[in-house]
Amino acid sequence: MRRYLSKLNDWRIGLKQSNFFQVNCEVGSFCASRNSNGQALFSGILKEHAARMYATSSATCLEDQPKDNSDSDMLVDSFGRLHTYLRISLTERCNLRCHYCMPEEGVELTPSPKLLTTTEIMRLANLFVSSGVNKIRLTGGEPTVRKDIEDICWELANLKGLKTLAMTTNGIALARKLPKLKECGLTSVNISLDTLVPAKFEFMTRRKGHEKVMASINTAIDLGYNPVKVNCVVMRGINDDEICDFVELTSGKPINIRFIEFMPFDGNVWNVKKLVPYAEMMDIVGKRFAGLKRLQDHPTDTAKNFTIDGHQGTVSFITSMTEHFCAGCNRLRLLADGNFKVCLFGPSEVSLRDPLRHGAEEHELRQIIGAAVKRKKASHAGMFDIAKTANRPMIHIGG
């Protein structure tokens, strides 16, 4: 056990605080200023508001903590945040090659023997759920390329205490698989789509398949998923001209369009000039659509959610770069190779696969997980420090 804990300490990598855009749980909100080029850059010191938001989030997390499960302390970090949401990457493989997810030359995939088996995934998932996790999201790579995806959904959905089983998918194969997946217990679906133009889709993903993704969205609606969440990563000069076209999709269908700020990961050639900030997207939507109203978000929500008068669906903005939501973070990540990650932007990882395969008992795994959670930072690094910090490509981390 000491050997495993020693490895945890060795793998810790401190996150530097950005001098330009410092984000932490006491200081950090959003305001836009202009540089000499007129580009929107971001800073903020709404200290009182951020501190109040953090206190509310922490209190909510503690209120949600299971009172009858002493093991749930494993999921509480040193800032009082209870982590009830686990994202599990089922594979590093994908049938698309999106620009923001992986470099053009592709990535080196982890050899199959070093990936978690289905049995190992289920053992770890059961450990997390029995400790207080009540939501699991399946990611990839592309989770639908895994041949036993239906069996995995069935087993996960039957874990006592799990309330939500979700999936994030590119939608290429979803239309034909979703009826069975719903029968197996899949309760929520997010479909990634960054353009409504077929030719642009092929450019952005380096593959064909736009019509298949649209078919998957319609299939999800027909099967009663409400809302059907559509994730759109907005990049300046590429698809920012389609923001209002995406919003139009919510007019007559139960679709939640989720605009995501472009985030830096290894190999995706992130540049601040490509970033379209939340405030700018809001301005574009507000000028075109009347009656844009903010909904009451849960403290752990990653998105800022809005309704539009007369629209059946909703619009959301995920503001990871310009308005972080670290204070209410309740998410943990289990990667396909068995590494455990407590922050999307944090480079620190710890292997759960290795101790599992060396015969670690449940209480030993809980200690490893709990130690990693306790070391979670108050917030991720600043926007520009994130871009300079070593991190794996998104295809390895999981969407």
PDB file of C-alpha atoms in Angstrom, residues 155-323:
ATOM      1  CA  GLU A 155     -24.604  -3.862 -15.908  1.00  0.00           C
ATOM      2  CA  LEU A 156     -24.026  -0.234 -14.947  1.00  0.00           C
ATOM      3  CA  ALA A 157     -27.721   0.627 -15.000  1.00  0.00           C
ATOM      4  CA  ASN A 158     -28.342  -2.129 -12.485  1.00  0.00           C
ATOM      5  CA  LEU A 159     -25.856  -0.829  -9.918  1.00  0.00           C
ATOM      6  CA  LYS A 160     -27.740   0.010  -6.738  1.00  0.00           C
ATOM      7  CA  GLY A 161     -27.592   3.747  -6.128  1.00  0.00           C
ATOM      8  CA  LEU A 162     -26.937   4.867  -9.698  1.00  0.00           C
ATOM      9  CA  LYS A 163     -29.572   7.395 -10.771  1.00  0.00           C
ATOM     10  CA  THR A 164     -28.275   8.554 -14.160  1.00  0.00           C
ATOM     11  CA  LEU A 165     -26.442   6.680 -16.902  1.00  0.00           C
ATOM     12  CA  ALA A 166     -25.441   9.068 -19.678  1.00  0.00           C
ATOM     13  CA  MET A 167     -23.305   8.892 -22.794  1.00  0.00           C
ATOM     14  CA  THR A 168     -21.394  11.409 -24.886  1.00  0.00           C
ATOM     15  CA  THR A 169     -21.110  10.248 -28.498  1.00  0.00           C
ATOM     16  CA  ASN A 170     -20.296  11.622 -31.935  1.00  0.00           C
ATOM     17  CA  GLY A 171     -23.524  10.082 -33.218  1.00  0.00           C
ATOM     18  CA  ILE A 172     -22.050   8.224 -36.194  1.00  0.00           C
ATOM     19  CA  ALA A 173     -23.308   4.797 -35.070  1.00  0.00           C
ATOM     20  CA  LEU A 174     -25.845   5.910 -32.474  1.00  0.00           C
ATOM     21  CA  ALA A 175     -29.037   5.808 -34.534  1.00  0.00           C
ATOM     22  CA  ARG A 176     -28.919   2.030 -34.984  1.00  0.00           C
ATOM     23  CA  LYS A 177     -27.660   1.301 -31.471  1.00  0.00           C
ATOM     24  CA  LEU A 178     -29.751   3.690 -29.392  1.00  0.00           C
ATOM     25  CA  PRO A 179     -32.987   1.656 -29.191  1.00  0.00           C
ATOM     26  CA  LYS A 180     -31.094  -1.225 -27.582  1.00  0.00           C
ATOM     27  CA  LEU A 181     -29.026   1.112 -25.404  1.00  0.00           C
ATOM     28  CA  LYS A 182     -32.195   2.680 -24.050  1.00  0.00           C
ATOM     29  CA  GLU A 183     -33.558  -0.774 -23.244  1.00  0.00           C
ATOM     30  CA  CYS A 184     -30.294  -1.452 -21.396  1.00  0.00           C
ATOM     31  CA  GLY A 185     -30.766   1.602 -19.178  1.00  0.00           C
ATOM     32  CA  LEU A 186     -29.153   4.587 -20.932  1.00  0.00           C
ATOM     33  CA  THR A 187     -31.038   7.573 -19.504  1.00  0.00           C
ATOM     34  CA  SER A 188     -29.354  10.569 -21.155  1.00  0.00           C
ATOM     35  CA  VAL A 189     -27.429  11.266 -24.340  1.00  0.00           C
ATOM     36  CA  ASN A 190     -25.109  14.059 -25.526  1.00  0.00           C
ATOM     37  CA  ILE A 191     -24.356  14.138 -29.246  1.00  0.00           C
ATOM     38  CA  SER A 192     -21.378  16.115 -30.531  1.00  0.00           C
ATOM     39  CA  LEU A 193     -21.994  18.188 -33.660  1.00  0.00           C
ATOM     40  CA  ASP A 194     -19.930  21.260 -34.551  1.00  0.00           C
ATOM     41  CA  THR A 195     -21.450  22.251 -37.882  1.00  0.00           C
ATOM     42  CA  LEU A 196     -24.724  21.964 -39.778  1.00  0.00           C
ATOM     43  CA  VAL A 197     -22.911  22.095 -43.137  1.00  0.00           C
ATOM     44  CA  PRO A 198     -22.011  18.621 -44.487  1.00  0.00           C
ATOM     45  CA  ALA A 199     -18.900  19.805 -46.364  1.00  0.00           C
ATOM     46  CA  LYS A 200     -17.636  21.648 -43.290  1.00  0.00           C
ATOM     47  CA  PHE A 201     -18.350  18.569 -41.171  1.00  0.00           C
ATOM     48  CA  GLU A 202     -16.019  16.549 -43.380  1.00  0.00           C
ATOM     49  CA  PHE A 203     -13.325  19.227 -43.032  1.00  0.00           C
ATOM     50  CA  MET A 204     -13.660  19.456 -39.234  1.00  0.00           C
ATOM     51  CA  THR A 205     -13.827  15.711 -38.562  1.00  0.00           C
ATOM     52  CA  ARG A 206     -11.682  14.525 -41.497  1.00  0.00           C
ATOM     53  CA  ARG A 207     -14.475  11.996 -42.181  1.00  0.00           C
ATOM     54  CA  LYS A 208     -17.928  11.839 -43.786  1.00  0.00           C
ATOM     55  CA  GLY A 209     -21.032  11.229 -41.694  1.00  0.00           C
ATOM     56  CA  HIS A 210     -23.015  14.428 -41.146  1.00  0.00           C
ATOM     57  CA  GLU A 211     -26.294  12.807 -42.170  1.00  0.00           C
ATOM     58  CA  LYS A 212     -25.696   9.960 -39.692  1.00  0.00           C
ATOM     59  CA  VAL A 213     -25.287  12.406 -36.804  1.00  0.00           C
ATOM     60  CA  MET A 214     -28.483  14.236 -37.751  1.00  0.00           C
ATOM     61  CA  ALA A 215     -30.272  10.892 -37.935  1.00  0.00           C
ATOM     62  CA  SER A 216     -29.029  10.055 -34.433  1.00  0.00           C
ATOM     63  CA  ILE A 217     -30.377  13.339 -33.059  1.00  0.00           C
ATOM     64  CA  ASN A 218     -33.793  12.631 -34.579  1.00  0.00           C
ATOM     65  CA  THR A 219     -33.736   9.027 -33.365  1.00  0.00           C
ATOM     66  CA  ALA A 220     -33.010  10.194 -29.812  1.00  0.00           C
ATOM     67  CA  ILE A 221     -35.959  12.596 -30.011  1.00  0.00           C
ATOM     68  CA  ASP A 222     -38.241   9.864 -31.369  1.00  0.00           C
ATOM     69  CA  LEU A 223     -37.215   7.560 -28.513  1.00  0.00           C
ATOM     70  CA  GLY A 224     -38.292  10.158 -25.964  1.00  0.00           C
ATOM     71  CA  TYR A 225     -34.985  11.556 -24.741  1.00  0.00           C
ATOM     72  CA  ASN A 226     -35.792  15.018 -23.432  1.00  0.00           C
ATOM     73  CA  PRO A 227     -33.749  16.991 -23.830  1.00  0.00           C
ATOM     74  CA  VAL A 228     -31.427  15.637 -26.466  1.00  0.00           C
ATOM     75  CA  LYS A 229     -28.191  17.468 -25.722  1.00  0.00           C
ATOM     76  CA  VAL A 230     -26.101  18.598 -28.683  1.00  0.00           C
ATOM     77  CA  ASN A 231     -22.516  19.658 -27.897  1.00  0.00           C
ATOM     78  CA  CYS A 232     -20.988  22.277 -30.190  1.00  0.00           C
ATOM     79  CA  VAL A 233     -17.373  23.446 -29.762  1.00  0.00           C
ATOM     80  CA  VAL A 234     -17.291  26.983 -31.141  1.00  0.00           C
ATOM     81  CA  MET A 235     -14.131  28.119 -32.966  1.00  0.00           C
ATOM     82  CA  ARG A 236     -13.606  31.522 -34.500  1.00  0.00           C
ATOM     83  CA  GLY A 237     -13.435  31.538 -38.262  1.00  0.00           C
ATOM     84  CA  ILE A 238     -14.639  27.955 -38.492  1.00  0.00           C
ATOM     85  CA  ASN A 239     -18.165  27.585 -37.127  1.00  0.00           C
ATOM     86  CA  ASP A 240     -18.919  30.774 -35.151  1.00  0.00           C
ATOM     87  CA  ASP A 241     -21.060  31.920 -38.086  1.00  0.00           C
ATOM     88  CA  GLU A 242     -23.447  29.025 -37.359  1.00  0.00           C
ATOM     89  CA  ILE A 243     -24.326  29.897 -33.763  1.00  0.00           C
ATOM     90  CA  CYS A 244     -27.800  31.202 -34.610  1.00  0.00           C
ATOM     91  CA  ASP A 245     -28.436  28.292 -36.981  1.00  0.00           C
ATOM     92  CA  PHE A 246     -27.817  25.911 -34.083  1.00  0.00           C
ATOM     93  CA  VAL A 247     -30.158  27.910 -31.848  1.00  0.00           C
ATOM     94  CA  GLU A 248     -32.872  27.546 -34.508  1.00  0.00           C
ATOM     95  CA  LEU A 249     -32.787  23.771 -33.903  1.00  0.00           C
ATOM     96  CA  THR A 250     -34.348  24.389 -30.481  1.00  0.00           C
ATOM     97  CA  SER A 251     -37.378  26.122 -31.954  1.00  0.00           C
ATOM     98  CA  GLY A 252     -39.596  23.094 -32.467  1.00  0.00           C
ATOM     99  CA  LYS A 253     -37.660  20.210 -30.911  1.00  0.00           C
ATOM    100  CA  PRO A 254     -36.618  19.245 -27.351  1.00  0.00           C
ATOM    101  CA  ILE A 255     -32.952  19.925 -28.081  1.00  0.00           C
ATOM    102  CA  ASN A 256     -30.505  21.514 -25.661  1.00  0.00           C
ATOM    103  CA  ILE A 257     -27.758  23.186 -27.714  1.00  0.00           C
ATOM    104  CA  ARG A 258     -24.600  23.394 -25.608  1.00  0.00           C
ATOM    105  CA  PHE A 259     -22.033  25.856 -26.930  1.00  0.00           C
ATOM    106  CA  ILE A 260     -18.572  24.979 -25.589  1.00  0.00           C
ATOM    107  CA  GLU A 261     -15.625  27.352 -25.475  1.00  0.00           C
ATOM    108  CA  PHE A 262     -12.617  26.000 -27.373  1.00  0.00           C
ATOM    109  CA  MET A 263     -10.252  24.390 -24.843  1.00  0.00           C
ATOM    110  CA  PRO A 264      -6.526  23.572 -25.117  1.00  0.00           C
ATOM    111  CA  PHE A 265      -5.331  19.965 -25.203  1.00  0.00           C
ATOM    112  CA  ASP A 266      -2.173  18.387 -26.583  1.00  0.00           C
ATOM    113  CA  GLY A 267      -2.203  18.318 -30.364  1.00  0.00           C
ATOM    114  CA  ASN A 268      -5.204  20.576 -31.050  1.00  0.00           C
ATOM    115  CA  VAL A 269      -3.152  23.729 -31.764  1.00  0.00           C
ATOM    116  CA  TRP A 270      -5.153  25.887 -29.361  1.00  0.00           C
ATOM    117  CA  ASN A 271      -4.878  29.633 -29.827  1.00  0.00           C
ATOM    118  CA  VAL A 272      -6.713  32.386 -27.978  1.00  0.00           C
ATOM    119  CA  LYS A 273      -7.617  33.890 -31.353  1.00  0.00           C
ATOM    120  CA  LYS A 274      -9.740  30.797 -32.039  1.00  0.00           C
ATOM    121  CA  LEU A 275     -11.625  31.206 -28.774  1.00  0.00           C
ATOM    122  CA  VAL A 276     -15.105  32.706 -28.991  1.00  0.00           C
ATOM    123  CA  PRO A 277     -15.911  33.772 -25.415  1.00  0.00           C
ATOM    124  CA  TYR A 278     -19.250  33.182 -23.750  1.00  0.00           C
ATOM    125  CA  ALA A 279     -20.016  36.922 -23.600  1.00  0.00           C
ATOM    126  CA  GLU A 280     -19.604  37.226 -27.360  1.00  0.00           C
ATOM    127  CA  MET A 281     -21.758  34.162 -28.056  1.00  0.00           C
ATOM    128  CA  MET A 282     -24.442  35.532 -25.724  1.00  0.00           C
ATOM    129  CA  ASP A 283     -24.379  38.845 -27.559  1.00  0.00           C
ATOM    130  CA  ILE A 284     -24.843  37.084 -30.917  1.00  0.00           C
ATOM    131  CA  VAL A 285     -27.782  35.023 -29.662  1.00  0.00           C
ATOM    132  CA  GLY A 286     -29.384  37.906 -27.788  1.00  0.00           C
ATOM    133  CA  LYS A 287     -29.405  40.166 -30.840  1.00  0.00           C
ATOM    134  CA  ARG A 288     -31.117  37.522 -32.980  1.00  0.00           C
ATOM    135  CA  PHE A 289     -33.548  35.936 -30.518  1.00  0.00           C
ATOM    136  CA  ALA A 290     -35.905  37.832 -28.233  1.00  0.00           C
ATOM    137  CA  GLY A 291     -36.845  36.531 -24.824  1.00  0.00           C
ATOM    138  CA  LEU A 292     -33.531  34.920 -23.854  1.00  0.00           C
ATOM    139  CA  LYS A 293     -33.937  34.098 -20.152  1.00  0.00           C
ATOM    140  CA  ARG A 294     -31.506  32.545 -17.684  1.00  0.00           C
ATOM    141  CA  LEU A 295     -32.650  29.384 -15.917  1.00  0.00           C
ATOM    142  CA  GLN A 296     -31.823  28.546 -12.303  1.00  0.00           C
ATOM    143  CA  ASP A 297     -28.744  26.347 -12.523  1.00  0.00           C
ATOM    144  CA  HIS A 298     -27.736  23.739  -9.964  1.00  0.00           C
ATOM    145  CA  PRO A 299     -24.467  24.635  -8.177  1.00  0.00           C
ATOM    146  CA  THR A 300     -22.748  21.643  -9.817  1.00  0.00           C
ATOM    147  CA  ASP A 301     -23.852  22.506 -13.365  1.00  0.00           C
ATOM    148  CA  THR A 302     -21.076  23.069 -15.880  1.00  0.00           C
ATOM    149  CA  ALA A 303     -23.399  25.006 -18.177  1.00  0.00           C
ATOM    150  CA  LYS A 304     -25.202  28.323 -18.000  1.00  0.00           C
ATOM    151  CA  ASN A 305     -28.695  27.488 -19.216  1.00  0.00           C
ATOM    152  CA  PHE A 306     -31.236  29.671 -21.023  1.00  0.00           C
ATOM    153  CA  THR A 307     -34.698  29.464 -22.508  1.00  0.00           C
ATOM    154  CA  ILE A 308     -35.950  31.429 -25.506  1.00  0.00           C
ATOM    155  CA  ASP A 309     -39.556  32.554 -25.752  1.00  0.00           C
ATOM    156  CA  GLY A 310     -41.502  30.246 -28.044  1.00  0.00           C
ATOM    157  CA  HIS A 311     -38.754  27.616 -28.279  1.00  0.00           C
ATOM    158  CA  GLN A 312     -39.322  24.047 -27.166  1.00  0.00           C
ATOM    159  CA  GLY A 313     -35.641  23.451 -26.514  1.00  0.00           C
ATOM    160  CA  THR A 314     -32.989  25.355 -24.573  1.00  0.00           C
ATOM    161  CA  VAL A 315     -29.552  26.908 -25.079  1.00  0.00           C
ATOM    162  CA  SER A 316     -26.532  26.466 -22.804  1.00  0.00           C
ATOM    163  CA  PHE A 317     -22.987  27.790 -22.638  1.00  0.00           C
ATOM    164  CA  ILE A 318     -20.037  25.901 -21.159  1.00  0.00           C
ATOM    165  CA  THR A 319     -17.534  28.555 -20.146  1.00  0.00           C
ATOM    166  CA  SER A 320     -14.461  26.593 -19.104  1.00  0.00           C
ATOM    167  CA  MET A 321     -12.071  29.285 -20.332  1.00  0.00           C
ATOM    168  CA  THR A 322     -13.680  32.614 -19.414  1.00  0.00           C
ATOM    169  CA  GLU A 323     -15.854  31.777 -16.386  1.00  0.00           C
TER     170      GLU A 323
END
